[in-house]
Tab-separated table of C-alpha atoms in Angstrom:
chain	number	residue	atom	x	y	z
A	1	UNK	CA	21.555	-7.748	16.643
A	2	UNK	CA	23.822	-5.763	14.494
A	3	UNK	CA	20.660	-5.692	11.953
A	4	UNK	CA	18.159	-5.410	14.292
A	5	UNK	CA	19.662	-1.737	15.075
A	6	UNK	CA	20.106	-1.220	11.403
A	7	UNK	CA	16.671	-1.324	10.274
A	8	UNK	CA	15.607	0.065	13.556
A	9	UNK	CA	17.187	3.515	12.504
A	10	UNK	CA	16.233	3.464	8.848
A	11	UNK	CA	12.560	2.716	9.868
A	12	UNK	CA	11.703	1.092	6.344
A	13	UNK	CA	11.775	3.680	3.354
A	14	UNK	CA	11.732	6.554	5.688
A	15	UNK	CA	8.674	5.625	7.244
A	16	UNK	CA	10.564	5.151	10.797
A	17	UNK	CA	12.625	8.635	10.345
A	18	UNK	CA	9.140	10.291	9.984
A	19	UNK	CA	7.630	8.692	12.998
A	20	UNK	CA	10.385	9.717	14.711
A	21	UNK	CA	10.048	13.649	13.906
A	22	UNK	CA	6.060	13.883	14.005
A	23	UNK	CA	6.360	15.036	17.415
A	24	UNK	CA	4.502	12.156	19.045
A	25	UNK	CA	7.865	10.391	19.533
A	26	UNK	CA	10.158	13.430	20.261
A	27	UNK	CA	9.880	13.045	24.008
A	28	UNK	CA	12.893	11.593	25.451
A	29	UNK	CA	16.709	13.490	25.160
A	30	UNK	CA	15.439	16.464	26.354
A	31	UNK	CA	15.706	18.632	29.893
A	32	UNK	CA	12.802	18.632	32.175
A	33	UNK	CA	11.216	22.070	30.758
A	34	UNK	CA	12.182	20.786	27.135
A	35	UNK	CA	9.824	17.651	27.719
A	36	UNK	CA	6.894	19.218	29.174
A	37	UNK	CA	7.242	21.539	26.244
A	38	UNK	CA	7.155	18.415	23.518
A	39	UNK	CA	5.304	16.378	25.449
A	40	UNK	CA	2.281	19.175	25.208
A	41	UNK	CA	3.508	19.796	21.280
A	42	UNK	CA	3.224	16.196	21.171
A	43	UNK	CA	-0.588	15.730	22.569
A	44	UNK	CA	-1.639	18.779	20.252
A	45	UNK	CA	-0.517	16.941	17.460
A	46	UNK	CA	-2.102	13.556	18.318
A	47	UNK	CA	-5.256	15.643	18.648
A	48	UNK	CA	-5.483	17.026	15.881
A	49	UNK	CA	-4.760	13.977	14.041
A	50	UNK	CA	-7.908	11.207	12.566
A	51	UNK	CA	-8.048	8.272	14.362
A	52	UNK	CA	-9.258	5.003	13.075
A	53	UNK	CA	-12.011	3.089	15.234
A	54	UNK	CA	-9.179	1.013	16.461
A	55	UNK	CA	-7.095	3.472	17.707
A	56	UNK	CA	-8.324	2.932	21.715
A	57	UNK	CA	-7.613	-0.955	20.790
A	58	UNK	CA	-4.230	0.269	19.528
A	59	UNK	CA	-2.833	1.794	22.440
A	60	UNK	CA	-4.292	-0.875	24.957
A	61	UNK	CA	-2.456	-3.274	23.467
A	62	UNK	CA	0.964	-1.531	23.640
A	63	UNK	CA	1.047	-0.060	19.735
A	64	UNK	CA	3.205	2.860	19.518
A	65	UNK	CA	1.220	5.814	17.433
A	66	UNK	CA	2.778	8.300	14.616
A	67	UNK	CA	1.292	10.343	12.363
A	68	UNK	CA	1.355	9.336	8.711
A	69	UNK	CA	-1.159	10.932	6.374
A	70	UNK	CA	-2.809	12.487	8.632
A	71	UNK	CA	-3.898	10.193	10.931
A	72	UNK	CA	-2.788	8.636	13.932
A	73	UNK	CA	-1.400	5.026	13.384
A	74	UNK	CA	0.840	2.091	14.916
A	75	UNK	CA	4.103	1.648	13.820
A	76	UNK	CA	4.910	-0.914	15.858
A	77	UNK	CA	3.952	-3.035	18.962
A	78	UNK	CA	5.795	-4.655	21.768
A	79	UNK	CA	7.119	-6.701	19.412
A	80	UNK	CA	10.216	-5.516	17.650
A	81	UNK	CA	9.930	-4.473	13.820
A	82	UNK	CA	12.184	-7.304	12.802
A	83	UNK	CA	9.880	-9.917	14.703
A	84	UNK	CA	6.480	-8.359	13.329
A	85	UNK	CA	7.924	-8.431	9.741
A	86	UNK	CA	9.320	-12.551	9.899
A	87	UNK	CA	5.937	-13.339	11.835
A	88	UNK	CA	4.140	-11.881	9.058
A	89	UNK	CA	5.886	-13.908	6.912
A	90	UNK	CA	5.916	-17.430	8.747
A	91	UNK	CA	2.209	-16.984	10.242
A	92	UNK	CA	0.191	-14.054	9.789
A	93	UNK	CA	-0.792	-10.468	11.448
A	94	UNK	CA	-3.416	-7.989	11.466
A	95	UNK	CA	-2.783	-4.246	10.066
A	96	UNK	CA	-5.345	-1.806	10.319
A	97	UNK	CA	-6.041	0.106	6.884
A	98	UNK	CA	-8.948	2.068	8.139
A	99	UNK	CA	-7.621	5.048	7.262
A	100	UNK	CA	-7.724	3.818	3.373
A	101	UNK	CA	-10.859	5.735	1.522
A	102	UNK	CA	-13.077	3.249	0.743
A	103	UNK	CA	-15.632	4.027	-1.861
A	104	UNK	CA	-19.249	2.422	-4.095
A	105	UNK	CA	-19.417	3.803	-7.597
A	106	UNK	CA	-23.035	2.969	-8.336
A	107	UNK	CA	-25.244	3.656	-11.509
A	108	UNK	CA	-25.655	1.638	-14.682
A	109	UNK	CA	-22.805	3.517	-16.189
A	110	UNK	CA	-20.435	2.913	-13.018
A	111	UNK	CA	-17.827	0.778	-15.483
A	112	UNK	CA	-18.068	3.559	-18.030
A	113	UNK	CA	-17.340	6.197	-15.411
A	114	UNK	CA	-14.568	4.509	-13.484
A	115	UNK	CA	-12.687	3.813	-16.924
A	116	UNK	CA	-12.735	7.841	-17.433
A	117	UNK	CA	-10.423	7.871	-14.557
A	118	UNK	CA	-8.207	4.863	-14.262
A	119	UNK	CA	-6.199	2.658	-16.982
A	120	UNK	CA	-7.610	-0.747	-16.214
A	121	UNK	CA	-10.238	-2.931	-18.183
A	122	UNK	CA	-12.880	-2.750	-15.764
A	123	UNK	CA	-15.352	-3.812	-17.964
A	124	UNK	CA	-13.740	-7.118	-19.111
A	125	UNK	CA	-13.253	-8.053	-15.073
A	126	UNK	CA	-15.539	-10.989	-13.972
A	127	UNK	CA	-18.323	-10.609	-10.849
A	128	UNK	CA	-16.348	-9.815	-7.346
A	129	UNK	CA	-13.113	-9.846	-9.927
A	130	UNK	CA	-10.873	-7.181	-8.826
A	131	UNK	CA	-7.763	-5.347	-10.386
A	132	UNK	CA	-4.952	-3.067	-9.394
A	133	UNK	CA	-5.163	0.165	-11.525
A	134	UNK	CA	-4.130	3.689	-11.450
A	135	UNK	CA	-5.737	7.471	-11.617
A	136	UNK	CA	-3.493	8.915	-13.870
A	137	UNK	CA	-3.527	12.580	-15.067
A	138	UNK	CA	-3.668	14.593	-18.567
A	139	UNK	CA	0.284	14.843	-18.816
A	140	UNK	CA	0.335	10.701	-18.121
A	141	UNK	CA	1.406	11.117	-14.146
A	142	UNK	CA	-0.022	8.686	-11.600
A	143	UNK	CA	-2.284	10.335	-8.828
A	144	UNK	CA	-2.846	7.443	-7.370
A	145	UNK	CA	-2.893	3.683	-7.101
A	146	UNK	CA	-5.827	1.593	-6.292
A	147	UNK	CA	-7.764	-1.340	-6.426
A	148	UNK	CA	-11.363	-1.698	-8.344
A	149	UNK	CA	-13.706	-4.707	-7.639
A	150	UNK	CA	-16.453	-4.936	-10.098
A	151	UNK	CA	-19.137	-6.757	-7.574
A	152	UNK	CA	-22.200	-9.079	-8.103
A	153	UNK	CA	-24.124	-6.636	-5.599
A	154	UNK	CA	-24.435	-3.617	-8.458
A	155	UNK	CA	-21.527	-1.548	-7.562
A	156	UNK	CA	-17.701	-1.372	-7.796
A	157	UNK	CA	-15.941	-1.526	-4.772
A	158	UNK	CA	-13.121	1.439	-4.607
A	159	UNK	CA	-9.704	1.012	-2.370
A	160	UNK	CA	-7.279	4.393	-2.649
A	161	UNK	CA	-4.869	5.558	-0.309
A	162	UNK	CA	-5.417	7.145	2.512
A	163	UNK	CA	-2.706	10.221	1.494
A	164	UNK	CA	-4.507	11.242	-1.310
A	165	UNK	CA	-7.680	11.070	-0.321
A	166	UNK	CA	-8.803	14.021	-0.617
A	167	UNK	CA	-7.336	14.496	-4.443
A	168	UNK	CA	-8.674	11.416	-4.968
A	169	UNK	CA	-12.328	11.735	-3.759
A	170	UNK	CA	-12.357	15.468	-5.379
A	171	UNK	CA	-11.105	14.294	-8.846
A	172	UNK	CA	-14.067	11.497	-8.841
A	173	UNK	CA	-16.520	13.991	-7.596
A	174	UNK	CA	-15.347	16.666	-10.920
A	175	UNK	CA	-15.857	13.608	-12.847
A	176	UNK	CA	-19.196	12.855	-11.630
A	177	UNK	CA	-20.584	16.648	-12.345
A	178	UNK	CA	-19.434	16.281	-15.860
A	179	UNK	CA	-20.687	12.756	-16.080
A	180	UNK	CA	-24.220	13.674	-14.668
A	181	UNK	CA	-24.496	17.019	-16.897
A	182	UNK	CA	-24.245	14.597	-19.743
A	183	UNK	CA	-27.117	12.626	-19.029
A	184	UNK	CA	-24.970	9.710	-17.740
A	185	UNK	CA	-26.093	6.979	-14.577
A	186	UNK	CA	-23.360	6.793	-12.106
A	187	UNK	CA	-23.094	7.705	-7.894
A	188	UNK	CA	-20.512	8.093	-5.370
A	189	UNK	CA	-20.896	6.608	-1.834
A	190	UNK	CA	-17.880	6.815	0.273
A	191	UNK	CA	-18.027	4.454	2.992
A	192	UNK	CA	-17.629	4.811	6.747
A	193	UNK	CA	-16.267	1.326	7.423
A	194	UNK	CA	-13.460	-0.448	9.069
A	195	UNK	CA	-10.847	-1.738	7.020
A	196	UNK	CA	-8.457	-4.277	8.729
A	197	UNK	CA	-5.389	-6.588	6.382
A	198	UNK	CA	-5.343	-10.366	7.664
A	199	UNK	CA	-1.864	-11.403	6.132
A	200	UNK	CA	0.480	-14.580	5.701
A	201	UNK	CA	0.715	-17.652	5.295
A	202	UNK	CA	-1.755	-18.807	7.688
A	203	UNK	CA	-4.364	-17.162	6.886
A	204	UNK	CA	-6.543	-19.236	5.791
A	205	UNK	CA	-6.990	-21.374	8.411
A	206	UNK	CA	-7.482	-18.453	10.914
A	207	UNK	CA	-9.990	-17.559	8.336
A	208	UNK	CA	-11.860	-20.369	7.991
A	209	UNK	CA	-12.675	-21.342	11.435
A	210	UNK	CA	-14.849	-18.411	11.546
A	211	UNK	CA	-16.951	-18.255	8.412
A	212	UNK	CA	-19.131	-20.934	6.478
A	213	UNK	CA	-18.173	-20.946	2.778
A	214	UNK	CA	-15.296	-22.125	1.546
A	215	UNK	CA	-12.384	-20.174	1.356
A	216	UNK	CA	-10.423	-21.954	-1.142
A	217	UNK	CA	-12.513	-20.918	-3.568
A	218	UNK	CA	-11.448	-16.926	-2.747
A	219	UNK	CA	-8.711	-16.435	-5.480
A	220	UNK	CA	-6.206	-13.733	-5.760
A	221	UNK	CA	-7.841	-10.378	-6.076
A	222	UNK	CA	-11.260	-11.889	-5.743
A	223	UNK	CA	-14.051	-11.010	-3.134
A	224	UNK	CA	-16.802	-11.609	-1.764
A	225	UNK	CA	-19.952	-10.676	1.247
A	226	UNK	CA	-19.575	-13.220	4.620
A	227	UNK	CA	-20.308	-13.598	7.941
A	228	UNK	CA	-17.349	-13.688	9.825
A	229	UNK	CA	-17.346	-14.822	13.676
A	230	UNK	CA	-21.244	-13.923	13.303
A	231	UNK	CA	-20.182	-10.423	12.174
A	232	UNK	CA	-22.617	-10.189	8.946
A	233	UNK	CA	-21.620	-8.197	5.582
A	234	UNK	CA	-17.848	-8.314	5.504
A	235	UNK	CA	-16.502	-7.763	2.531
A	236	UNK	CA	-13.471	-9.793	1.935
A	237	UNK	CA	-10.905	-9.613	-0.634
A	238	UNK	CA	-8.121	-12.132	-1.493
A	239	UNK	CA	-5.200	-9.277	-1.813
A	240	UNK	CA	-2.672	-7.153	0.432
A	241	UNK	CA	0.089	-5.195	0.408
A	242	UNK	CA	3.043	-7.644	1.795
A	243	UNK	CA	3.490	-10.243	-0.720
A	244	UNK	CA	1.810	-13.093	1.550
A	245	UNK	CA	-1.203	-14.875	0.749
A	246	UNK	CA	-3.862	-12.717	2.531
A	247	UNK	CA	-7.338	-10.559	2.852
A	248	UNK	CA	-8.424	-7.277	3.633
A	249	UNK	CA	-11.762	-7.111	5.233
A	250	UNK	CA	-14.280	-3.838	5.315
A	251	UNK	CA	-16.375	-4.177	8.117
A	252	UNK	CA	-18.600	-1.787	10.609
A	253	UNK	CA	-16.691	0.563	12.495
A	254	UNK	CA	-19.140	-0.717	15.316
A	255	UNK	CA	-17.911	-4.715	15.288
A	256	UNK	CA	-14.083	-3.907	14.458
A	257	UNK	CA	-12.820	-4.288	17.864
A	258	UNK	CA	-15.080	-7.668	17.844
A	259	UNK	CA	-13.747	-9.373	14.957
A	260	UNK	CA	-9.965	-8.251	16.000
A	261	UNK	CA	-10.497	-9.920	19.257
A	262	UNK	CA	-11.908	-12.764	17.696
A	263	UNK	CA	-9.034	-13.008	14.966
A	264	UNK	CA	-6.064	-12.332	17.960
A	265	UNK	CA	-7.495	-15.788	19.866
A	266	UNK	CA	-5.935	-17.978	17.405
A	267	UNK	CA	-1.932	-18.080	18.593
A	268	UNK	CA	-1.119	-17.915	14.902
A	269	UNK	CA	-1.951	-14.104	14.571
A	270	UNK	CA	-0.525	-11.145	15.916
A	271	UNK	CA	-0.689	-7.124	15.299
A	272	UNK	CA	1.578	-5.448	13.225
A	273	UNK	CA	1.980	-1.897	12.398
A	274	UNK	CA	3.290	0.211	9.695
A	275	UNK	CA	7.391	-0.032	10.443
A	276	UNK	CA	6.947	-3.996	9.416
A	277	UNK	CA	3.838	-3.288	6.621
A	278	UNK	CA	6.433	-1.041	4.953
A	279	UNK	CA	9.624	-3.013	4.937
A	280	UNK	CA	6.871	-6.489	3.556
A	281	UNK	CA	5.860	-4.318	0.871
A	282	UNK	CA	9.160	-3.238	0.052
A	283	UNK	CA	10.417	-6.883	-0.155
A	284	UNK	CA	7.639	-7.535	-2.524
A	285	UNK	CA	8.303	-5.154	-4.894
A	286	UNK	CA	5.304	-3.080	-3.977
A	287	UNK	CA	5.213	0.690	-5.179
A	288	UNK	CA	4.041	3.246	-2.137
A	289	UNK	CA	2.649	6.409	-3.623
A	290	UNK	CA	4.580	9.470	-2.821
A	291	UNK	CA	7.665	7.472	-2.527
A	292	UNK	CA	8.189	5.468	-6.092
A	293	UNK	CA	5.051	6.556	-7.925
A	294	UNK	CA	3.584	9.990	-8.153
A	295	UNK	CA	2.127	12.866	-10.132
A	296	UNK	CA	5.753	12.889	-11.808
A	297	UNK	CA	5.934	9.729	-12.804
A	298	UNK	CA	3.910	7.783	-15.979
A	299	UNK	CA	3.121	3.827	-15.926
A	300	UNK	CA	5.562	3.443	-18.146
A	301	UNK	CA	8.464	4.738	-15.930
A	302	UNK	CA	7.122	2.847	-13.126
A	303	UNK	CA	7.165	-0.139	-15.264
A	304	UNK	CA	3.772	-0.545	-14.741
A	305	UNK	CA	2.546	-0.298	-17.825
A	306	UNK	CA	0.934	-4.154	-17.169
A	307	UNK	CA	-1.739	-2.399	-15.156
A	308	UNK	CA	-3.185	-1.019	-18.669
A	309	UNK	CA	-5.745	-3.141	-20.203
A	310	UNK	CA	-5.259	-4.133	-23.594
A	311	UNK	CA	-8.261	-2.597	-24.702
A	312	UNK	CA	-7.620	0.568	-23.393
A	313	UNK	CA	-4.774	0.475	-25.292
A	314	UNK	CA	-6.640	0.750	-28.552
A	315	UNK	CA	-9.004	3.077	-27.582
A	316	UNK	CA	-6.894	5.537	-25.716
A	317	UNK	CA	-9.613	7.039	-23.653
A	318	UNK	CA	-8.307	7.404	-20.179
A	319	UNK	CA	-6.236	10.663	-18.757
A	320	UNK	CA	-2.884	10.828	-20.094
A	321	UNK	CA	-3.368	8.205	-22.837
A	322	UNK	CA	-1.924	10.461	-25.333
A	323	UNK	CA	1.491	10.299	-23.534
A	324	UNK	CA	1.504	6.857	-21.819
A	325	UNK	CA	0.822	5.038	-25.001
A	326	UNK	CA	3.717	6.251	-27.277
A	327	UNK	CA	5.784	5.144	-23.937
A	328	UNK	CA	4.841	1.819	-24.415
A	329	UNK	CA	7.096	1.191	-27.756
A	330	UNK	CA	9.450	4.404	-27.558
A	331	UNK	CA	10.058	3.774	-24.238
A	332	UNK	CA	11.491	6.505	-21.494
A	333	UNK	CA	14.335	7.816	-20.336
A	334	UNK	CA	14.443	6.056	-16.823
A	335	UNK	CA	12.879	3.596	-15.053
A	336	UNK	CA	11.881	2.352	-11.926
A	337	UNK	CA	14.385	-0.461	-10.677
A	338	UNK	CA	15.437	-2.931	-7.720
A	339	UNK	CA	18.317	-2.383	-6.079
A	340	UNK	CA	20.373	-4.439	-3.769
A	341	UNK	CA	23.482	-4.009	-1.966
A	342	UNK	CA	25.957	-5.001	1.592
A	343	UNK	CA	27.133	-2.746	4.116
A	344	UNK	CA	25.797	0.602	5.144
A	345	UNK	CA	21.860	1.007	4.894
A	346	UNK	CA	20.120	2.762	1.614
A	347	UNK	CA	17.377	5.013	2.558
A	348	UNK	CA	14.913	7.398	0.159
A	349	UNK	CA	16.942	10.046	-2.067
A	350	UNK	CA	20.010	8.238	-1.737
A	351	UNK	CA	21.818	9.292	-5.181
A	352	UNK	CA	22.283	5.970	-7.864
A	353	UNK	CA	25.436	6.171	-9.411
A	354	UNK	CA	27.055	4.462	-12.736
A	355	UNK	CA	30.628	3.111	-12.029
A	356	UNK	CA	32.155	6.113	-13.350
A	357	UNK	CA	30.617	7.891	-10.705
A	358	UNK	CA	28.132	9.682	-12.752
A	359	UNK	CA	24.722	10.554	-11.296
A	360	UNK	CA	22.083	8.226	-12.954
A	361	UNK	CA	19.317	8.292	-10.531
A	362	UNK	CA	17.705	7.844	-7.098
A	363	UNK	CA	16.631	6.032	-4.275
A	364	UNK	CA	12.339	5.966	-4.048
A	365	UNK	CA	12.337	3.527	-0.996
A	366	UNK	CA	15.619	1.027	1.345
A	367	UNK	CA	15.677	-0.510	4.094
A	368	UNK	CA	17.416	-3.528	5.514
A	369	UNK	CA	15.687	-6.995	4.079
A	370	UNK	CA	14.815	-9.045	7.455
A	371	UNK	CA	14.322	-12.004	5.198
A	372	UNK	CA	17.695	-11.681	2.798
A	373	UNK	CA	20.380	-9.833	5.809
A	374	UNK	CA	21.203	-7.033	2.887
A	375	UNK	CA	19.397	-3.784	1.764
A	376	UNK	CA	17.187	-3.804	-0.627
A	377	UNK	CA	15.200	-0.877	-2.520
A	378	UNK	CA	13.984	0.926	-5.464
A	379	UNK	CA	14.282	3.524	-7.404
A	380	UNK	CA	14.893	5.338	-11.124
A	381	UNK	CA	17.741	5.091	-13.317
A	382	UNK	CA	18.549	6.195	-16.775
A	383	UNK	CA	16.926	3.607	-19.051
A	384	UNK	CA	20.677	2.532	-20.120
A	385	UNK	CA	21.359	1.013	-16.325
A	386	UNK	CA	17.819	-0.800	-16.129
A	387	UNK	CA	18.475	-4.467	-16.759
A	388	UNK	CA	19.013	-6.566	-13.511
A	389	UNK	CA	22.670	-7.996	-13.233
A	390	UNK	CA	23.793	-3.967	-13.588
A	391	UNK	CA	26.850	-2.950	-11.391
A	392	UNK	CA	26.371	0.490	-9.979
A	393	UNK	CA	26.688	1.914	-6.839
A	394	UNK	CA	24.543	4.339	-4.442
A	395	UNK	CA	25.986	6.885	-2.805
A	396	UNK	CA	26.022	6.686	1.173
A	397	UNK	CA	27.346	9.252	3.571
A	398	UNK	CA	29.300	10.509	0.550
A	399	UNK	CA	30.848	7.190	-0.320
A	400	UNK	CA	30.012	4.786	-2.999
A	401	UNK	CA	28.628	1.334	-2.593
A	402	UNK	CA	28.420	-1.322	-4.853
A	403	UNK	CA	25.145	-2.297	-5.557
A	404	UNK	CA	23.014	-4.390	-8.246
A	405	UNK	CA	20.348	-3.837	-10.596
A	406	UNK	CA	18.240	-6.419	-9.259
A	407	UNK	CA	14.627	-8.331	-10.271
A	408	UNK	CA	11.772	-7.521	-7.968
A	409	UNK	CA	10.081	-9.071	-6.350
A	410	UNK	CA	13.160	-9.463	-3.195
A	411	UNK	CA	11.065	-12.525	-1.831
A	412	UNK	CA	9.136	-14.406	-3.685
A	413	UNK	CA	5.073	-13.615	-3.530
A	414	UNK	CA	3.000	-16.196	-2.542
A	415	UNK	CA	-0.630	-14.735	-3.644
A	416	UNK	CA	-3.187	-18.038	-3.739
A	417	UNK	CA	-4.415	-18.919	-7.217
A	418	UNK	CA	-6.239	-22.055	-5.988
């Protein structure tokens, strides 16, 4: 129980402390006048929020809504965060990612347009192959992360976050002008679809009963066009963001509720919301951009640097390429790093100290691990404190805690490879 109240406060990475204050929460502990004052605060701020197609289904079925990145999302359900998170990993649950930007890049020169902006090989990647890459800047920072799926249907498939967005669509839009002035083939849709995350380790049986091919044949980071529950055109792709074996599925706004409803009658699934989505990712090592990666940080840094094709290596034509490269062999002064320690939660700027008590870093993302009872987290340290078996400490409520450098992933992944 003791736990259970632990990650409760923390929230995951922050995640719960900003519910918390987004004034769509801040009702109770307040006088009478005081809560008709928030409570009408509070339903001005829901309005003015964006709402995903499944935000009606949402709050019929108990999910409690926040704000994060500008739109109005579940953190949790009835079910506590702890319970959500360990049914995630011993069965599986449904988030809803509709707020992601989903985008077609279209054209005969769509690979040669996409590698302008991101580090990855996109070219080398097989039909409905797709990869985990990153929109990186001139001065070698990250503006985003994503996911590119080069499809058999004559267009790559485009998965950003939902935070940077805008940036995102407007930086591909510059691109396009320039591309197009010089005579080059390439278009921009940006999609108006449902995007829902089937995740764990039963999956694929909940899966299965409801389409004809065979799923087994769906590898890690590969997708493909189905009928699902006699919904047609969903596009389903082997990947996530908790560590599990699982898909995320872009489907009509207009038969999102359907194939929810349809997914929810098999006992094995459940909803989940972004309090257990946060605290999965975080036990699988998984960056979340404005919290361990941004416009500050290079690949490199964010030991990332496997997300760089080999080839684009050589030829050094993507943003930045003139500063990430060199990183590769110099290396860089800090670097991004697990972290795991007893006692008193670690939460987002918590300072990383060396034994000495010197400053050597900081806290990107903690919370309590429901699967290993300690905290876990991430963060940057000087380059000299990097390799996992490191004794530091982190410094909480202005006292130091031991803590170790530690290997991520927390829990091992279990992403299907056939």
């Amino acid at each position: 129980m003791m736990w259970a109240q632990l990650l409760v406060r923390v929230g995951g990475s922050g995640l719960g402390l900003r519910a918390s204050r987004d004034g769509l929460l801040r009702v109770s502990g307040a006088g009478c006048a005081g809560k008709r004052q928030q409570q009408r605060q509070a339903s001005s701020a829901e309005a003015a929020l964006q709402k995903t197609p499944l935000f009606d289904f949402h709050r019929k079925h108990g999910g409690k809504m926040v704000e994060f990145a500008g739109w109005s999302m579940p953190v949790q359900y009835k079910d506590s965060h702890i319970a959500s998170h360990m049914h995630t990993r011993e069965h599986c649950s449904i988030f809803d990612v509709s707020h992601m930007l989903q985008t077609k890049v279209h054209g005969k020169d769509r690979v040669k347009f996409m590698e302008s902006l991101v580090v990855a090989d996109i070219a080398e990647l097989k039909d409905n192959q797709g990869t985990l890459s990153l929109f990186t800047n001139e001065k070698g920072g990250i503006i985003d992360d994503l996911i590119v799926t080069k499809t058999d249907q004559g267009y790559l498939y485009v998965v950003s976050n939902a935070g940077c967005a805008d940036k995102d669509s407007a930086n591909m839009k510059a691109r396009l002008a320039e591309f197009k002035a010089a005579g080059l083939d390439a278009d921009l849709e940006f999609l108006d679809e449902a995007l829902i995350a089937l995740q764990g380790p039963s999956m694929s049986q909940v899966l299965q009963g409801g389409m004809k091919g065979d799923l087994s044949k769906l590898t890690f980071m590969t997708s493909t066009l189905a009928t699902l529950f006699g919904i047609p055109d969903c596009r389903i792709t082997r990947c996530g963001y908790t560590g599990e074996d699982g898909v995320e599925i872009s489907v009509r706004r207009s038969r999102v509720v359907e194939l929810t409803e349809k997914l929810l009658e098999n006992s094995e699934v459940k909803l989940a919301g972004l309090g257990a989505r946060d605290s999965l990712r975080l036990e699988a090592g998984l960056c979340l951009y404005g919290n361990d990666i941004d416009e500050t940080t290079t690949p490199v840094e964010a030991t990332l640097v496997w997300t760089i094709g080999k080839r684009r290596r050589q030829t050094k034509d993507f943003p930045g390429a003139d500063i990430i490269i060199p990183q590769i062999k110099a290396k860089t002064a800090r670097k991004r790093v697990g972290l795991v320690s007893t006692g008193p939660p670690v939460r987002q700027h918590t300072p990383i100290l060396s034994p000495d008590g010197k400053v050597i870093g900081e806290v990107t993302s903690g919370c309590p691990s429901p699967c290993l009872k300690k905290n876990v987290a991430m963060g940057y340290v000087d380059a000299a404190f990097a390799k996992n078996g490191t004794a530091v400490h982190v410094e909480v409520r202005k006292k130091a805690v031991p803590a170790t450098i530690s290997k991520m992933p927390f829990v091992p992944t279990n992403y299907y490879s056939g």
